[in-house]
Tab-separated table of C-alpha atoms in Angstrom:
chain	number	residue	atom	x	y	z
A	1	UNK	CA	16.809	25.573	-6.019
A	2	UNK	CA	17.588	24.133	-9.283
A	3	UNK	CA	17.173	20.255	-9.775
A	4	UNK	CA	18.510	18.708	-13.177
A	5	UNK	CA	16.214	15.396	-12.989
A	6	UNK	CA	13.618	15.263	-15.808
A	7	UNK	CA	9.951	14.022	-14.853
A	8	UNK	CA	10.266	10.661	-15.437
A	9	UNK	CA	8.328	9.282	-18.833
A	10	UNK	CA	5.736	6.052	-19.076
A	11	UNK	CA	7.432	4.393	-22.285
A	12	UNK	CA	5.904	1.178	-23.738
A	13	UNK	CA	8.576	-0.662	-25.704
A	14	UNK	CA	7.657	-3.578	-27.445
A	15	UNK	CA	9.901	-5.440	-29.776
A	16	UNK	CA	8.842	-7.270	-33.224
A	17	UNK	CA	7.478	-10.429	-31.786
A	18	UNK	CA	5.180	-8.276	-29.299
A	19	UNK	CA	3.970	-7.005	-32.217
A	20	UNK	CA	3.547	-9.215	-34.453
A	21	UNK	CA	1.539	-11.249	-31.175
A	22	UNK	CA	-0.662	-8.372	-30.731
A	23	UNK	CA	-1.791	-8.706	-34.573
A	24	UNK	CA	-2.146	-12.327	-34.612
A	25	UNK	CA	-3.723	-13.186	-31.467
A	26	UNK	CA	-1.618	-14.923	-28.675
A	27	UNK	CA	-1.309	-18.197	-27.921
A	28	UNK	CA	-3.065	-19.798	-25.492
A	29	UNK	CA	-1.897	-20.930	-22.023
A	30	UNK	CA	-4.296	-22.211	-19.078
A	31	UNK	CA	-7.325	-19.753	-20.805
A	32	UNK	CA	-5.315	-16.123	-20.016
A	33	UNK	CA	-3.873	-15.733	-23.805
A	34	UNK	CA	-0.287	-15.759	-22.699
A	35	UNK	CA	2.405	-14.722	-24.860
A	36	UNK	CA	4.866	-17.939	-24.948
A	37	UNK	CA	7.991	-15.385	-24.438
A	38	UNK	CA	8.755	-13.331	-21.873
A	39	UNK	CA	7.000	-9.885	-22.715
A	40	UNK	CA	8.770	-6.552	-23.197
A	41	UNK	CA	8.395	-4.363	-19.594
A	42	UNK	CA	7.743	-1.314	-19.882
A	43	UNK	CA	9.668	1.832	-17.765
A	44	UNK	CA	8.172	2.713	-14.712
A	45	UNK	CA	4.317	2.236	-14.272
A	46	UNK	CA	2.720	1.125	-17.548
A	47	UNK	CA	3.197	-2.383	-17.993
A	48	UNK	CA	1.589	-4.661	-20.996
A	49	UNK	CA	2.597	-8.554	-21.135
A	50	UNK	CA	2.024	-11.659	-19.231
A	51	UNK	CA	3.251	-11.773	-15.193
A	52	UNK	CA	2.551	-14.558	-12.749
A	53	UNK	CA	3.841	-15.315	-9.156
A	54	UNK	CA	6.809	-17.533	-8.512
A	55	UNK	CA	4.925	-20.151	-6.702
A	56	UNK	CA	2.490	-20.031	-10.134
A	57	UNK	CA	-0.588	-19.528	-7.622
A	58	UNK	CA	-1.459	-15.715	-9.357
A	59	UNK	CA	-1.261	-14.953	-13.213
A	60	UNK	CA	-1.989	-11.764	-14.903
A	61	UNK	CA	-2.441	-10.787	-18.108
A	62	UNK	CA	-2.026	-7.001	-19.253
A	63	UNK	CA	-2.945	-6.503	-22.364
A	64	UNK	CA	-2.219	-3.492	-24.634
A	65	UNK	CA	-5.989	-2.699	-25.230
A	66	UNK	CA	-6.325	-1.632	-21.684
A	67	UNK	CA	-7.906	-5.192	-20.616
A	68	UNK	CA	-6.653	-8.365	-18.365
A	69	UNK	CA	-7.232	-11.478	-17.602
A	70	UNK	CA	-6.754	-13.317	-14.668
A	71	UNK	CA	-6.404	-16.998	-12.541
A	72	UNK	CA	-6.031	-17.368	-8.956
A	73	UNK	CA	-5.355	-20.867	-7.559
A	74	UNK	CA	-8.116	-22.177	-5.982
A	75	UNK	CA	-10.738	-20.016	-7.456
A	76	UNK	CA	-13.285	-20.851	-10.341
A	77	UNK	CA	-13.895	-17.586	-11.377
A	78	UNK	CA	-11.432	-16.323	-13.770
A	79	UNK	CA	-11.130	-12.554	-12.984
A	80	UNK	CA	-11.351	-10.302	-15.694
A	81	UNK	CA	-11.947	-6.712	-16.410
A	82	UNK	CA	-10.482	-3.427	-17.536
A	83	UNK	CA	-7.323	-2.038	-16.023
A	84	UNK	CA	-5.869	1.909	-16.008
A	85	UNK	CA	-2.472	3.423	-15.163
A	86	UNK	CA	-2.626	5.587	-11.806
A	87	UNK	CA	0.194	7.186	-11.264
A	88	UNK	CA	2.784	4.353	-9.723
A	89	UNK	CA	0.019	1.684	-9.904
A	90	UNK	CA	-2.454	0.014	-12.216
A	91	UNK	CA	-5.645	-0.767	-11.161
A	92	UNK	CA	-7.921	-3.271	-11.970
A	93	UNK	CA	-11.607	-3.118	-12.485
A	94	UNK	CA	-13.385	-6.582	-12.548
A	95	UNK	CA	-16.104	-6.677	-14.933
A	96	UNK	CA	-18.300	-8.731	-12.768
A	97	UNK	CA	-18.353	-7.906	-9.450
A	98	UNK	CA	-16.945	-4.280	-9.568
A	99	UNK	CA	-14.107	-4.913	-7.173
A	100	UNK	CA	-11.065	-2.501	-7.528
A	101	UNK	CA	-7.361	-4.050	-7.005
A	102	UNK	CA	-4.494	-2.123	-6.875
A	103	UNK	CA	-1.401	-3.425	-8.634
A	104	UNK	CA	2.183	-1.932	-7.284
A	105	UNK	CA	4.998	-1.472	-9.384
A	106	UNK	CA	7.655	-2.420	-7.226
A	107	UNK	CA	10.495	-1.784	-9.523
A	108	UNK	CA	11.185	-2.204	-13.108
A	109	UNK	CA	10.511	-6.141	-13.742
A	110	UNK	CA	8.304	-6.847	-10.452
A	111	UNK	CA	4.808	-6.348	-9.903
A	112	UNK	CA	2.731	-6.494	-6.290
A	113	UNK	CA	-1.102	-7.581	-5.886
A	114	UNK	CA	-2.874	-8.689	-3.169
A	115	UNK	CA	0.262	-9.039	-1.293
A	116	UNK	CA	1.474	-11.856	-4.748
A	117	UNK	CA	4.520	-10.316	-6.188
A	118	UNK	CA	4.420	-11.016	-9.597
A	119	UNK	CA	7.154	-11.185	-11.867
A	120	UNK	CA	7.210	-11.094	-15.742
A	121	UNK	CA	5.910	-14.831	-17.312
């Protein structure tokens, strides 16, 4: 049986302001670094930018040298860590404690952790 789908390819696509962002340093918001424009999405599972709940209770930064930053209401600690791709996921590997969170990619735009879907900032 012949199929005529291609394997689907992990593109990053980043536009001139991503870019020039990166190589400046971002501007601060609440500690996480936060671009002030909504960051470029990648296709399918690699992701890079800012992303936050709607409710503003989770935020997540992905950054581009394979780190992120976190803030969860309610919580002192400010998670942080490394992150890799995984197939149709990124996971997250905090720095301190070692803990290992999965991070969905719903769909193009939408992001799922810790049952906090997280949409682009």
């Amino acid at each position: 049986m012949h199929s005529s789908h291609a394997p689907r390819v992990d593109t990053t696509v980043l536009d001139a302001a991503a870019m020039l962002a990166i190589a400046m340093g971002r501007t601060p918001d609440a500690g996480l670094g936060l671009a002030p424009q909504r960051p470029a999405v990648v296709t399918g599972a690699a992701v890079v930018g800012a992303w936050r709940s709607q409710d503003g209770m989770v935020r997540l930064q992905l950054r581009i040298d394979g780190t992120y930053a976190g803030q969860v209401a309610g919580r002192r600690k400010r998670p942080a860590g490394t992150y890799r791709i995984d197939g149709a996921s990124v996971v997250l590997h905090d720095a301190v404690s070692g803990l290992k969170t999965p991070v969905t990619v719903l769909h193009e735009g939408e992001l799922e952790m810790a049952g906090h879907r997280l949409l682009p900032a």
